[in-house]
Tab-separated table of C-alpha atoms in Angstrom:
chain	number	residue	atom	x	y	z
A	54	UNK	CA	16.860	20.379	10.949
A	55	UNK	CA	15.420	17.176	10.603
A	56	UNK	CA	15.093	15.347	7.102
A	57	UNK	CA	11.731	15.805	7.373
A	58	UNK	CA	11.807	19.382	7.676
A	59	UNK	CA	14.352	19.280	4.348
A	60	UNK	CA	11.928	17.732	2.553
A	61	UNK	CA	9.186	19.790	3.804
A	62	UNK	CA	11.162	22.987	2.497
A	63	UNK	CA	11.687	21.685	-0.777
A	64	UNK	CA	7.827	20.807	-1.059
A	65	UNK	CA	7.035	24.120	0.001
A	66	UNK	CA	9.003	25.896	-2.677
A	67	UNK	CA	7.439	23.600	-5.107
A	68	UNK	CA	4.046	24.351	-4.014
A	69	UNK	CA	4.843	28.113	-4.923
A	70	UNK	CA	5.693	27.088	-8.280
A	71	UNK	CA	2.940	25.196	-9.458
A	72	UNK	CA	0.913	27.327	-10.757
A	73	UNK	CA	3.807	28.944	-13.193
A	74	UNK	CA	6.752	26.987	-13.247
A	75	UNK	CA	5.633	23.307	-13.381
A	76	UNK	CA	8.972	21.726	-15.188
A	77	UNK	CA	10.578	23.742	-11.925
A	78	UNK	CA	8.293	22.152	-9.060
A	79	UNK	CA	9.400	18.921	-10.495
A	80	UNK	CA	12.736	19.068	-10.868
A	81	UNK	CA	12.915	21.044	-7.398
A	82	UNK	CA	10.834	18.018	-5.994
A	83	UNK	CA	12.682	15.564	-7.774
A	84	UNK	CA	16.081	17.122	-6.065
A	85	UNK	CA	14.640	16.852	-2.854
A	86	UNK	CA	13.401	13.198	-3.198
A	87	UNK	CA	16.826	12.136	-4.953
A	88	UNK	CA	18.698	13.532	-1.945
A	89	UNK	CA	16.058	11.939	0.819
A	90	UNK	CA	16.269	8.403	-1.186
A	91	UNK	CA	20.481	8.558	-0.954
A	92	UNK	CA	20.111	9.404	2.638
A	93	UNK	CA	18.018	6.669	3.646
A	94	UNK	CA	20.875	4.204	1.915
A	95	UNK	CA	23.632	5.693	3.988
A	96	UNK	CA	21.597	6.969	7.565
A	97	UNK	CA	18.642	5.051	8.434
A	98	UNK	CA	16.319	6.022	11.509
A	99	UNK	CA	18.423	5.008	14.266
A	100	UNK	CA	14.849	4.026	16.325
A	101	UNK	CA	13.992	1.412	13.500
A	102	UNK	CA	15.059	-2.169	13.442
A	103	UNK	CA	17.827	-3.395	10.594
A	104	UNK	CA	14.701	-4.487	8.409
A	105	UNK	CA	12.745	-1.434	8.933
A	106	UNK	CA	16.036	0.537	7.745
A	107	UNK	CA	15.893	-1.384	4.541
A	108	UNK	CA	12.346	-0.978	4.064
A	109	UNK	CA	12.194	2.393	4.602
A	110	UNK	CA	15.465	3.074	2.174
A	111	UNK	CA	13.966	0.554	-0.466
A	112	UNK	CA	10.323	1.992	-0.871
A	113	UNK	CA	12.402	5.550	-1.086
A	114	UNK	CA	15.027	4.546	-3.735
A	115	UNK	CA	12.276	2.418	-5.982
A	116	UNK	CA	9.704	4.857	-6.248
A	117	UNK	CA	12.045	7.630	-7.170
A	118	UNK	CA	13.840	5.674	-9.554
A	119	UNK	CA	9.798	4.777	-11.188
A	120	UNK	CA	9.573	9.057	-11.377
A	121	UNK	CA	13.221	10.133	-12.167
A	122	UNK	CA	12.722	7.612	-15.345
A	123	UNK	CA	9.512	7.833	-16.906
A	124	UNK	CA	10.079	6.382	-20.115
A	125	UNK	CA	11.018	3.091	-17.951
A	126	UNK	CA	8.103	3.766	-15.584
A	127	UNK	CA	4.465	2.127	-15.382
A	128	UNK	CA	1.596	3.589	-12.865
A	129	UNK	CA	-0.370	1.221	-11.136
A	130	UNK	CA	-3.260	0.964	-8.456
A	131	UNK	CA	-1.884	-0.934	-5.090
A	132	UNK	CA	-3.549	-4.466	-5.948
A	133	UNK	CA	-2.480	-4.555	-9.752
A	134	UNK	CA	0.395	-8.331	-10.007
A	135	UNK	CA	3.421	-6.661	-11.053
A	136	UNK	CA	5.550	-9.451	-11.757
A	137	UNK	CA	4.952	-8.754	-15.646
A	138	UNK	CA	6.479	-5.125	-15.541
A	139	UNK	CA	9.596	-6.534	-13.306
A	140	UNK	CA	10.158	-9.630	-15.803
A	141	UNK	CA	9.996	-6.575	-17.795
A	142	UNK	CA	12.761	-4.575	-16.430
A	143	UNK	CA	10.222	-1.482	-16.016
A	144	UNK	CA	9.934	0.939	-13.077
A	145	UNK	CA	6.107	-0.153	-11.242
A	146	UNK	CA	5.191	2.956	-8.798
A	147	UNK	CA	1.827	2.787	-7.368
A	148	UNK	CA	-0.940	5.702	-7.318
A	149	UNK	CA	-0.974	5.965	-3.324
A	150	UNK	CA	3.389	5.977	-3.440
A	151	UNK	CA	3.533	8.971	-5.355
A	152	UNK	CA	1.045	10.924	-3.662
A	153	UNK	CA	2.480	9.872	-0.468
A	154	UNK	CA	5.306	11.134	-1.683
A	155	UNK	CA	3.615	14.652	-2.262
A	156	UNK	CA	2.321	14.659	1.092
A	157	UNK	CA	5.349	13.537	2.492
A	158	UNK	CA	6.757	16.737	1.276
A	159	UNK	CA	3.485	18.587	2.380
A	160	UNK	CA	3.044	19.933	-0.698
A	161	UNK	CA	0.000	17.881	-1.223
A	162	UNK	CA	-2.597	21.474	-1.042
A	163	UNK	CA	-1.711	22.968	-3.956
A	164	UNK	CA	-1.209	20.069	-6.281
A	165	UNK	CA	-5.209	19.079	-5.042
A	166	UNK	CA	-6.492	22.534	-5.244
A	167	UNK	CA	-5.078	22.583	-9.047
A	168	UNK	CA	-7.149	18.815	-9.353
A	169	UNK	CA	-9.802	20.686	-8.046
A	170	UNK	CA	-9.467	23.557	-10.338
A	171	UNK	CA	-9.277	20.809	-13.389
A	172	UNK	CA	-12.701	19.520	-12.328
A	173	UNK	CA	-11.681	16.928	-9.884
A	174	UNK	CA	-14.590	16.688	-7.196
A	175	UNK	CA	-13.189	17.231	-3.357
A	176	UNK	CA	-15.397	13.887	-2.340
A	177	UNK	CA	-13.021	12.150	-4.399
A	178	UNK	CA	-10.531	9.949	-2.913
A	179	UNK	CA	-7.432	12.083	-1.731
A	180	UNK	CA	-4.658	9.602	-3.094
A	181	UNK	CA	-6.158	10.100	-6.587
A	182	UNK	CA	-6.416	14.052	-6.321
A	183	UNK	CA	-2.997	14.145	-6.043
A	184	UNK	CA	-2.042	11.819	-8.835
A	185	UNK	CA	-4.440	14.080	-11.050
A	186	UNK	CA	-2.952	16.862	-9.704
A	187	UNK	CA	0.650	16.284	-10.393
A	188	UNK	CA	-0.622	15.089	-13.770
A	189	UNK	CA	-2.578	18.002	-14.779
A	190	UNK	CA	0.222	20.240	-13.418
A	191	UNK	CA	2.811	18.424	-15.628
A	192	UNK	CA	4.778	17.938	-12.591
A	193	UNK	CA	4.203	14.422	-12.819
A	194	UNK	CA	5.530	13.636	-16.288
A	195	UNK	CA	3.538	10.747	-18.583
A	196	UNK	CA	4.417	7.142	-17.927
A	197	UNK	CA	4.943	4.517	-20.537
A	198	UNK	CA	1.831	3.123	-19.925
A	199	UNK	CA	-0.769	2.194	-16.876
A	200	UNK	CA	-2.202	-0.570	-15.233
A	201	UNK	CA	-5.376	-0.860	-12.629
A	202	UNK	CA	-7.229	-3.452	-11.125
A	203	UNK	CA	-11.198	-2.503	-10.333
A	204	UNK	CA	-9.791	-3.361	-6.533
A	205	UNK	CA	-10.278	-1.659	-4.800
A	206	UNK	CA	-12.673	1.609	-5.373
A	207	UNK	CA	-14.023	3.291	-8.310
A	208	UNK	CA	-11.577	5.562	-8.282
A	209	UNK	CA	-9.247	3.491	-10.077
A	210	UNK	CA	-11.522	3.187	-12.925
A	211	UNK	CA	-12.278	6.924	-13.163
A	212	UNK	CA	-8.685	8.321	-12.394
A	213	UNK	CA	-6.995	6.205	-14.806
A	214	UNK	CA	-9.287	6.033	-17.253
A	215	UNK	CA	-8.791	10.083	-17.309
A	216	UNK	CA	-5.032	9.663	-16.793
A	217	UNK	CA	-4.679	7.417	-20.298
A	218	UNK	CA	-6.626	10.182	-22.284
A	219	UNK	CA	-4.564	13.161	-20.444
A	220	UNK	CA	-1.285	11.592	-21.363
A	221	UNK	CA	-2.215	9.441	-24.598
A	222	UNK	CA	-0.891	6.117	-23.087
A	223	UNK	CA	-2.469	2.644	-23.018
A	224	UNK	CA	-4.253	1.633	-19.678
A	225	UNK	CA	-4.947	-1.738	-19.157
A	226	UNK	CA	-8.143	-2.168	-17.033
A	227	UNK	CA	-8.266	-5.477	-15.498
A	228	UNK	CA	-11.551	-6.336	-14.194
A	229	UNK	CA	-11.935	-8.177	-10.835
A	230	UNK	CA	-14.894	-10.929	-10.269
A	231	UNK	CA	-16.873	-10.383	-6.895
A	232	UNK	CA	-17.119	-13.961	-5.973
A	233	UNK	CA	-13.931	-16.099	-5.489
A	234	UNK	CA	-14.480	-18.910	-8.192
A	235	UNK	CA	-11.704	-20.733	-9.958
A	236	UNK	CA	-14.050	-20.261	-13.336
A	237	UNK	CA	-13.394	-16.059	-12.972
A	238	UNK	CA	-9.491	-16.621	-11.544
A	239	UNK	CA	-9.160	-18.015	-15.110
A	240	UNK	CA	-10.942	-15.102	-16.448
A	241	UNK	CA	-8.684	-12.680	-14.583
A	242	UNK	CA	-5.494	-14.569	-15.651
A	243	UNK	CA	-6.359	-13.856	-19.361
A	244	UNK	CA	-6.648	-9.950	-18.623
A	245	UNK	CA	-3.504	-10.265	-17.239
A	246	UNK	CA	-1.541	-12.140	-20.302
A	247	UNK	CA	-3.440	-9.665	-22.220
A	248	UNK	CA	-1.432	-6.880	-19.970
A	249	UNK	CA	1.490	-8.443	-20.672
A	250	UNK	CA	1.080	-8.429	-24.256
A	251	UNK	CA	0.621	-4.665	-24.262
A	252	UNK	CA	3.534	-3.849	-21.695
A	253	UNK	CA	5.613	-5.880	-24.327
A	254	UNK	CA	4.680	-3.186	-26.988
A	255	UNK	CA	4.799	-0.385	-24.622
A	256	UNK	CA	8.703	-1.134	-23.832
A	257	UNK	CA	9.597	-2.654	-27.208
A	258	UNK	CA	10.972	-6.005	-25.460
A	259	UNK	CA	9.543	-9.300	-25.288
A	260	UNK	CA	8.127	-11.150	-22.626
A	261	UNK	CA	10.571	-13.767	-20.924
A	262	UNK	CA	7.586	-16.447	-19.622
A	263	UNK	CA	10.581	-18.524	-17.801
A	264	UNK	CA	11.316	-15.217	-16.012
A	265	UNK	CA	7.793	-14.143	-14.977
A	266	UNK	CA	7.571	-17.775	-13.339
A	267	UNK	CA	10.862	-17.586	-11.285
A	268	UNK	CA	9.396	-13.930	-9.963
A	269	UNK	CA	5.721	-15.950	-9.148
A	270	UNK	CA	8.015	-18.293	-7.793
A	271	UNK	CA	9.390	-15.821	-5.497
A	272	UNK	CA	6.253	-14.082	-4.725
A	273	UNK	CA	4.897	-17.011	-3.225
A	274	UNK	CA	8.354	-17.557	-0.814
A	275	UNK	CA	7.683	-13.901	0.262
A	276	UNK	CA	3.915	-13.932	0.648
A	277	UNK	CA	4.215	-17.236	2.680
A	278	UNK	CA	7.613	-15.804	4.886
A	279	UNK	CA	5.025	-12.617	5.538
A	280	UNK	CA	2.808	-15.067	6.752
A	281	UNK	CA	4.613	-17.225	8.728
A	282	UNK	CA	6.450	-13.539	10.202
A	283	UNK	CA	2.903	-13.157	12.168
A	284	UNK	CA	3.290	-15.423	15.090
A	285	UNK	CA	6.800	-13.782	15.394
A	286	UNK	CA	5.033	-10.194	15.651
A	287	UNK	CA	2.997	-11.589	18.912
A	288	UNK	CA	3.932	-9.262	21.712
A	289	UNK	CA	7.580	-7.896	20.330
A	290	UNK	CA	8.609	-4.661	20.273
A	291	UNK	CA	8.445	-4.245	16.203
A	292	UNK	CA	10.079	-0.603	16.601
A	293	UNK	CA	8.088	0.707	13.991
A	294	UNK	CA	6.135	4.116	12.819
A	295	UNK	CA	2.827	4.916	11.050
A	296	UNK	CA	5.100	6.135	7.849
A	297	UNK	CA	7.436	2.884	7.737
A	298	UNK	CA	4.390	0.299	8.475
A	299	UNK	CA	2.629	1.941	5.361
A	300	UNK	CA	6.576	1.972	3.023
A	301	UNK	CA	6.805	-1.715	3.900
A	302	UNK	CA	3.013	-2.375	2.862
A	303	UNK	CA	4.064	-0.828	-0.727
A	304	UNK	CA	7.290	-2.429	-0.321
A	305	UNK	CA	5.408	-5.943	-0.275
A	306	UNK	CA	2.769	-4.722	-3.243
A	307	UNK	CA	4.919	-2.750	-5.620
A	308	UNK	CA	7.990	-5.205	-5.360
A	309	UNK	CA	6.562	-8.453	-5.052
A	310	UNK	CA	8.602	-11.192	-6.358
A	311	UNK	CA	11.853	-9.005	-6.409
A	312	UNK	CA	14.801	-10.538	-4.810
A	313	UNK	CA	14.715	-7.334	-2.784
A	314	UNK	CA	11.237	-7.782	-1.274
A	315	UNK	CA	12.167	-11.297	-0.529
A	316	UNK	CA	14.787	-10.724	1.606
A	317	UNK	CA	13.201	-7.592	3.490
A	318	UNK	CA	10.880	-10.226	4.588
A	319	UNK	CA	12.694	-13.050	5.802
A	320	UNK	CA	14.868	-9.997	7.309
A	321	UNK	CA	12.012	-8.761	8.976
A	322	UNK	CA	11.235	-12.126	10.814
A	323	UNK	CA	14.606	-12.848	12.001
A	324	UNK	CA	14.394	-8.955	13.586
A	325	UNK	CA	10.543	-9.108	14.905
A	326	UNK	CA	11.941	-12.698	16.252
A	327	UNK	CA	14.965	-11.353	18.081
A	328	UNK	CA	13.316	-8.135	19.187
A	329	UNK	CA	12.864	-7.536	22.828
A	330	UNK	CA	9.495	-7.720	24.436
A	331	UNK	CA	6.423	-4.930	23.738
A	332	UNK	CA	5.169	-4.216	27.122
A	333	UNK	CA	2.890	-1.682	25.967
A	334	UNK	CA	-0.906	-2.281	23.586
A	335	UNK	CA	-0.515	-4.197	20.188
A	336	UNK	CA	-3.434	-3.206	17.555
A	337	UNK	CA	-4.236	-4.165	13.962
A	338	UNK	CA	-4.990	-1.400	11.733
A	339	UNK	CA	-7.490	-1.210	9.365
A	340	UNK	CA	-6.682	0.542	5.826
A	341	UNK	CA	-4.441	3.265	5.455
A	342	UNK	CA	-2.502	5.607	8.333
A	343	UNK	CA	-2.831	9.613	8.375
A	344	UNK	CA	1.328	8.841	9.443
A	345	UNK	CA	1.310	13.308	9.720
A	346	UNK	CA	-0.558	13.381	12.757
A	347	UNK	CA	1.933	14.168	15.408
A	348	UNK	CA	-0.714	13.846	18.328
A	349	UNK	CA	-1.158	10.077	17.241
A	350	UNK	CA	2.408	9.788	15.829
A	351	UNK	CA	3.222	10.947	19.507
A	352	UNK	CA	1.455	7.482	21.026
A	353	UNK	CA	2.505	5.130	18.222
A	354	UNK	CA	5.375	5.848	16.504
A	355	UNK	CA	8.682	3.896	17.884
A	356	UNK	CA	6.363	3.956	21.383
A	357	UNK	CA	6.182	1.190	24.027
A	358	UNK	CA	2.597	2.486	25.043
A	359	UNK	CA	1.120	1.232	21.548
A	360	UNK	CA	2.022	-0.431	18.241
A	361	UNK	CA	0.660	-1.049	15.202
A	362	UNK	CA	1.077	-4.839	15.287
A	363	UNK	CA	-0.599	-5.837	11.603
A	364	UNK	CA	-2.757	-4.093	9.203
A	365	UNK	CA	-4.960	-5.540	6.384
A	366	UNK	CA	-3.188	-3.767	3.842
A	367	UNK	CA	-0.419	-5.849	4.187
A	368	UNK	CA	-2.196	-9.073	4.858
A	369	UNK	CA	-4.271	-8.498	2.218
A	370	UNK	CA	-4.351	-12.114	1.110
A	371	UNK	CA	-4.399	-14.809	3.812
A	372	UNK	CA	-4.505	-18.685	3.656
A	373	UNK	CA	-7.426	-19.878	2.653
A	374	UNK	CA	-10.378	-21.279	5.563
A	375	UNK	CA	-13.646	-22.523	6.216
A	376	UNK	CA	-15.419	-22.634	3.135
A	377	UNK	CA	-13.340	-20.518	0.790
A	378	UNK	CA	-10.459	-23.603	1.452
A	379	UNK	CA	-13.131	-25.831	0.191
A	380	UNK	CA	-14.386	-24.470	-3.269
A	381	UNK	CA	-14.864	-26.664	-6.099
A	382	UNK	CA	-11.441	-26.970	-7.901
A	383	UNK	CA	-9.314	-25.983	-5.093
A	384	UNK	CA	-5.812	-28.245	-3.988
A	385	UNK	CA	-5.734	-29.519	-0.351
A	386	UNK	CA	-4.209	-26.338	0.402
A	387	UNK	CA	-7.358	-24.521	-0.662
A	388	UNK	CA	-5.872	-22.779	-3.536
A	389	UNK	CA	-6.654	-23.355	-7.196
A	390	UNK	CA	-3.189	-22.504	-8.585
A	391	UNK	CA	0.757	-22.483	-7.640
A	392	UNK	CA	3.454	-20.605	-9.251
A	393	UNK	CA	3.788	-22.581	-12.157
A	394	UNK	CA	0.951	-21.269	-14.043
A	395	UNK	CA	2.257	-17.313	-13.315
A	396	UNK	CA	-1.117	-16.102	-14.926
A	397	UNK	CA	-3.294	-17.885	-12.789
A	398	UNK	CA	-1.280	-17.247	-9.637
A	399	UNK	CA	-1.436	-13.950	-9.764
A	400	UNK	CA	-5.212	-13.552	-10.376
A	401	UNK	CA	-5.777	-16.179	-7.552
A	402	UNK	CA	-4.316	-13.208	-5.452
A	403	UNK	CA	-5.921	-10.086	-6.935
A	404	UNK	CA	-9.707	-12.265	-6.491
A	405	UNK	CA	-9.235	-13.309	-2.869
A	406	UNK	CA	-7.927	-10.249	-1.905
A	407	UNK	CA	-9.565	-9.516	1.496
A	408	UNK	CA	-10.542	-5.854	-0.168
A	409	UNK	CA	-12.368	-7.348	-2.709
A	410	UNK	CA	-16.131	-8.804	-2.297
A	411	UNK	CA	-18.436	-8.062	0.423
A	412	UNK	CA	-17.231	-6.370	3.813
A	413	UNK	CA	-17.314	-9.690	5.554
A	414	UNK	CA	-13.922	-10.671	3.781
A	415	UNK	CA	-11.988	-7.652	5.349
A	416	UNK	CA	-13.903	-8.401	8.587
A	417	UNK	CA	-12.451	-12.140	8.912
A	418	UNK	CA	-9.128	-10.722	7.636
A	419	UNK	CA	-9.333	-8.001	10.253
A	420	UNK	CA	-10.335	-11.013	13.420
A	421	UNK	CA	-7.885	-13.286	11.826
A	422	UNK	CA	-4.669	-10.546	11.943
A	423	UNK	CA	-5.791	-9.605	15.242
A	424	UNK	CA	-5.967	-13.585	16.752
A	425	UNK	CA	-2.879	-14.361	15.317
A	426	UNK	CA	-1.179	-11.099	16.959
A	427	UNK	CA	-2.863	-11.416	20.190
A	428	UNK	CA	-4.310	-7.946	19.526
A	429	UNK	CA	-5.719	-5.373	22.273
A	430	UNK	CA	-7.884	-4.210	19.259
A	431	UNK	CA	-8.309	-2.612	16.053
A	432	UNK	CA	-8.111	1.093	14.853
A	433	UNK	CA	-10.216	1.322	11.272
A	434	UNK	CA	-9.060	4.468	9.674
A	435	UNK	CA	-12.114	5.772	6.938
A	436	UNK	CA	-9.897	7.764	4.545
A	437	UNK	CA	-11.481	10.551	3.081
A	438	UNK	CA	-12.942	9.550	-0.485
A	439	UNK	CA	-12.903	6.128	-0.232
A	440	UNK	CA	-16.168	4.789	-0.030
A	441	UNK	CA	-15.647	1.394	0.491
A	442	UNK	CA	-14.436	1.717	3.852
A	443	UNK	CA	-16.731	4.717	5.340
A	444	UNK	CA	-19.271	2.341	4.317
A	445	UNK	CA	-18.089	-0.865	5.776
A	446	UNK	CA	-17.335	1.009	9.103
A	447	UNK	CA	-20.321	0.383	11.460
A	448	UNK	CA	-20.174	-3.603	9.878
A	449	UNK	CA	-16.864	-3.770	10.919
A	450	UNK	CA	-17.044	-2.587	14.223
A	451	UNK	CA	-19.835	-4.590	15.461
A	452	UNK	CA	-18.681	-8.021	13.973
A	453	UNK	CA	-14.827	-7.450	15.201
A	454	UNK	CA	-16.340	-6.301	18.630
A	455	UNK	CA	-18.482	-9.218	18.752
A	456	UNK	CA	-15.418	-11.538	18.403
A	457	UNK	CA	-14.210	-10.043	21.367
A	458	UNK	CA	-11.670	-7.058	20.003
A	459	UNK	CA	-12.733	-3.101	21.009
A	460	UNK	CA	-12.459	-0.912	17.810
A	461	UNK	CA	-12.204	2.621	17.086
A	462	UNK	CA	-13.126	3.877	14.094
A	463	UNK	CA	-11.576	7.630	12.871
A	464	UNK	CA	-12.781	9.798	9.892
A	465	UNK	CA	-9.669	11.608	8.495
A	466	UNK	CA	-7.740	11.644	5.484
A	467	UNK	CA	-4.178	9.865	4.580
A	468	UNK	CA	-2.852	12.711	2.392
A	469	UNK	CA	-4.872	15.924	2.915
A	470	UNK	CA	-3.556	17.629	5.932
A	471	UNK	CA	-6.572	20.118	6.003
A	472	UNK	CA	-9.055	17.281	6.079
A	473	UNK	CA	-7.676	15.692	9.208
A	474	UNK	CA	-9.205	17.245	12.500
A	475	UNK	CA	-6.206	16.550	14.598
A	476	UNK	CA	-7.066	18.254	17.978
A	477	UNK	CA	-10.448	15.786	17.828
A	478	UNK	CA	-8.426	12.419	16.873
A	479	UNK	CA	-5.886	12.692	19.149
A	480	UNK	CA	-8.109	12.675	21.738
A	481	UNK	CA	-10.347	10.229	20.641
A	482	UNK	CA	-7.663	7.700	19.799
A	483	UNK	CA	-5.623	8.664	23.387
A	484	UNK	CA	-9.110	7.783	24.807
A	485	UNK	CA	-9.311	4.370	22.819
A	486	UNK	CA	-5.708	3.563	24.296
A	487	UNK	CA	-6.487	4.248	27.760
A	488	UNK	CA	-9.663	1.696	27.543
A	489	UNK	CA	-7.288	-0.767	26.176
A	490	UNK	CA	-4.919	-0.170	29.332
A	491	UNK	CA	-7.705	-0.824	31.271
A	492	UNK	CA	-9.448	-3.462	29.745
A	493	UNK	CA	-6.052	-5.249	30.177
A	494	UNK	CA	-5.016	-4.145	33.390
């Protein structure tokens, strides 16, 4: 029995449960999690490179500790800085972690179906029915507070916003500007010191502004060591799944200036630059990855046929070029702030995050990941709910295809098992690799 299957046991006994024994689905879930976290310290996937080991057992061990410890623990969307709640010394778990980790233990149907049965539309985004249904459930138990960014869906807004008055905790709601500016940077680095003020009364301890700098400080060594890691990703063999590329994304957005994320990605180029050759397709991936389709899994996962190469999830946040390195205010570098003004820093990177704006921002990010990689082309997943990418799809496929890169887009869903038509993406995205064979052959 594979830990997978374990896991998948536990959820299913939780999934009985629900409905009458909430406090027992959790602790039963929590059991399970606890037991998968301590596994992953001591017996890693033997297919995954030394970095991908450490990713994999650090997204496991942080995001239980964030649930096992909910007095400690703040909820999040993906974007939101979280420097503050480290300097801190609280638990940050993001909304899409914890319902991955539901899915993960594929007892994601009945927490949504209770969601649903609390009023929770089904055209709403599937990472945020399950948040509302482990919250509504009680099998999710109240954090000490929450934190969202308005990037990058609505759903953040509405979830949350119900989430605060379910639980009777504060929510701070910071507000993202469409246009990159250095005027509404400024106005995003006040919501933020305005976050920090109420995290400091939410965990009864005072901000330490000397330590939120030293963690900007080594957000920026990470973000630019994930940067510079991209050349180094260029036709190697990254050894990597659809589950662990999506735990080191979270890794990179719910740790960020940890000395923990710092050195999974400086370990992470010194592997990807050691690793043998990838003989078989390299693509960039647009938004999330439905990792529980086996069909796909099958093709991608630890495969030499294909790889997921890059994905704009991760590289969110690129250097600045063309005219956004040229806006008034900006250094030479093309940014209007370093790490010495923490505030500032880390709305620069919430505002020209490639997910916030118009579609054309996630369509350079998208040509840029896939030039840098030498990319065979790009797979843009539309995750059920989220209407930002259904609607950018068609925009995205004829601008990336136009610089030169075939693209396949698949409807599906990330979470929901019973919203993925498996049969019909398999063989639509086995069809998409073979054109890629022979477009390069």
């Amino acid at each position: 029995m594979t830990g997978d299957d374990i896991i998948a046991w536990f959820g299913r006994v939780a999934d009985d449960a629900l409905a009458t024994r909430p406090a027992f689905a959790r602790h039963w879930l929590m059991m399970g999690y606890e037991g998968m976290a301590a596994k992953t310290q001591v017996a890693g996937d033997p297919r995954f490179l030394p970095s991908g080991k450490d990713g994999y057992a650090l997204f496991m061990s942080r995001v239980v500790r964030a649930m096992a410890h909910p007095e400690k623990s703040v909820i999040t969307s993906i974007f939101t800085p979280n420097e503050i709640f480290h300097a801190l010394g609280a638990y940050p778990a993001t909304a899409e972690a914890i319902a991955s980790f539901a899915s993960g233990a594929q007892a994601e149907h009945g927490i949504i179906a209770c969601a649903e049965g609390a009023g929770v539309p089904e055209t709403f985004c599937s990472y945020h029915r399950t948040l509302m249904g482990l919250a509504t459930t009680g099998v999710l138990e109240k954090p000490r507070m929450l934190a969202v960014t308005s990037v990058a869906c609505d759903a953040n807004n509405l979830t949350f916003k119900t989430l605060s008055r379910l639980w009777d905790v504060p929510l701070a709601y910071i507000d993202i500007p469409y246009e990159i500016t250095r005027d509404g940077v400024v106005y995003v680095a006040e919501e933020l010191r305005e976050m920090g003020k109420m995290a400091e009364e939410c965990f009864s301890k005072k901000l330490d502004e000397e330590r939120l700098t030293a963690l900007c400080r080594a957000s920026a060594r990470t973000r630019d060591a994930i940067l510079s890691g991209l050349a180094k990703r260029q036709g190697r063999y990254l050894h990597n799944t659809m589950t662990l590329d999506m735990m080191e994304m979270l890794d990179f957005h719910l740790l960020l200036g940890t000395e923990e994320a710092e050195r999974l990605a400086k370990r992470m180029n010194e592997d990807f630059g050691a690793a043998e050759r990838c003989q078989g397709l390299n693509l960039v991936w647009g938004h999330v990855s439905p990792y529980f389709l086996a069909g796909i899994g099958n093709e991608i996962d630890c495969s030499q046929r294909a790889q997921i190469v890059a994905s704009d999830m991760m590289f969110d946040y690129l250097d600045p070029v063309g005219d956004e390195a040229k806006l008034p205010g900006a250094k030479p570098n093309g940014l209007f702030f370093d790490a010495s003004t923490p505030y500032e820093f880390m709305a620069e990177r919430v505002v020209r995050n490639c997910f916030n704006g118009p579609a054309e921002r996630r369509i350079k990010t998208l040509i840029r990941l896939a030039d840098a990689t030498d990319a065979d082309g790009v797979v843009f997943f539309c995750h059920w709910g989220c209407k930002q990418t259904a609607g950018a799809a068609q925009l995205v496929r004829s601008a990336v295809e136009e610089a030169g890169y075939p693209v396949l887009v698949l409807d599906g869903d990330a979470v929901d098992r019973a919203n993925c038509m498996e049969g019909q993406m398999t063989t639509r995205f086995d069809a998409f690799l073979e054109l890629l064979e022979a477009r390069r052959g």
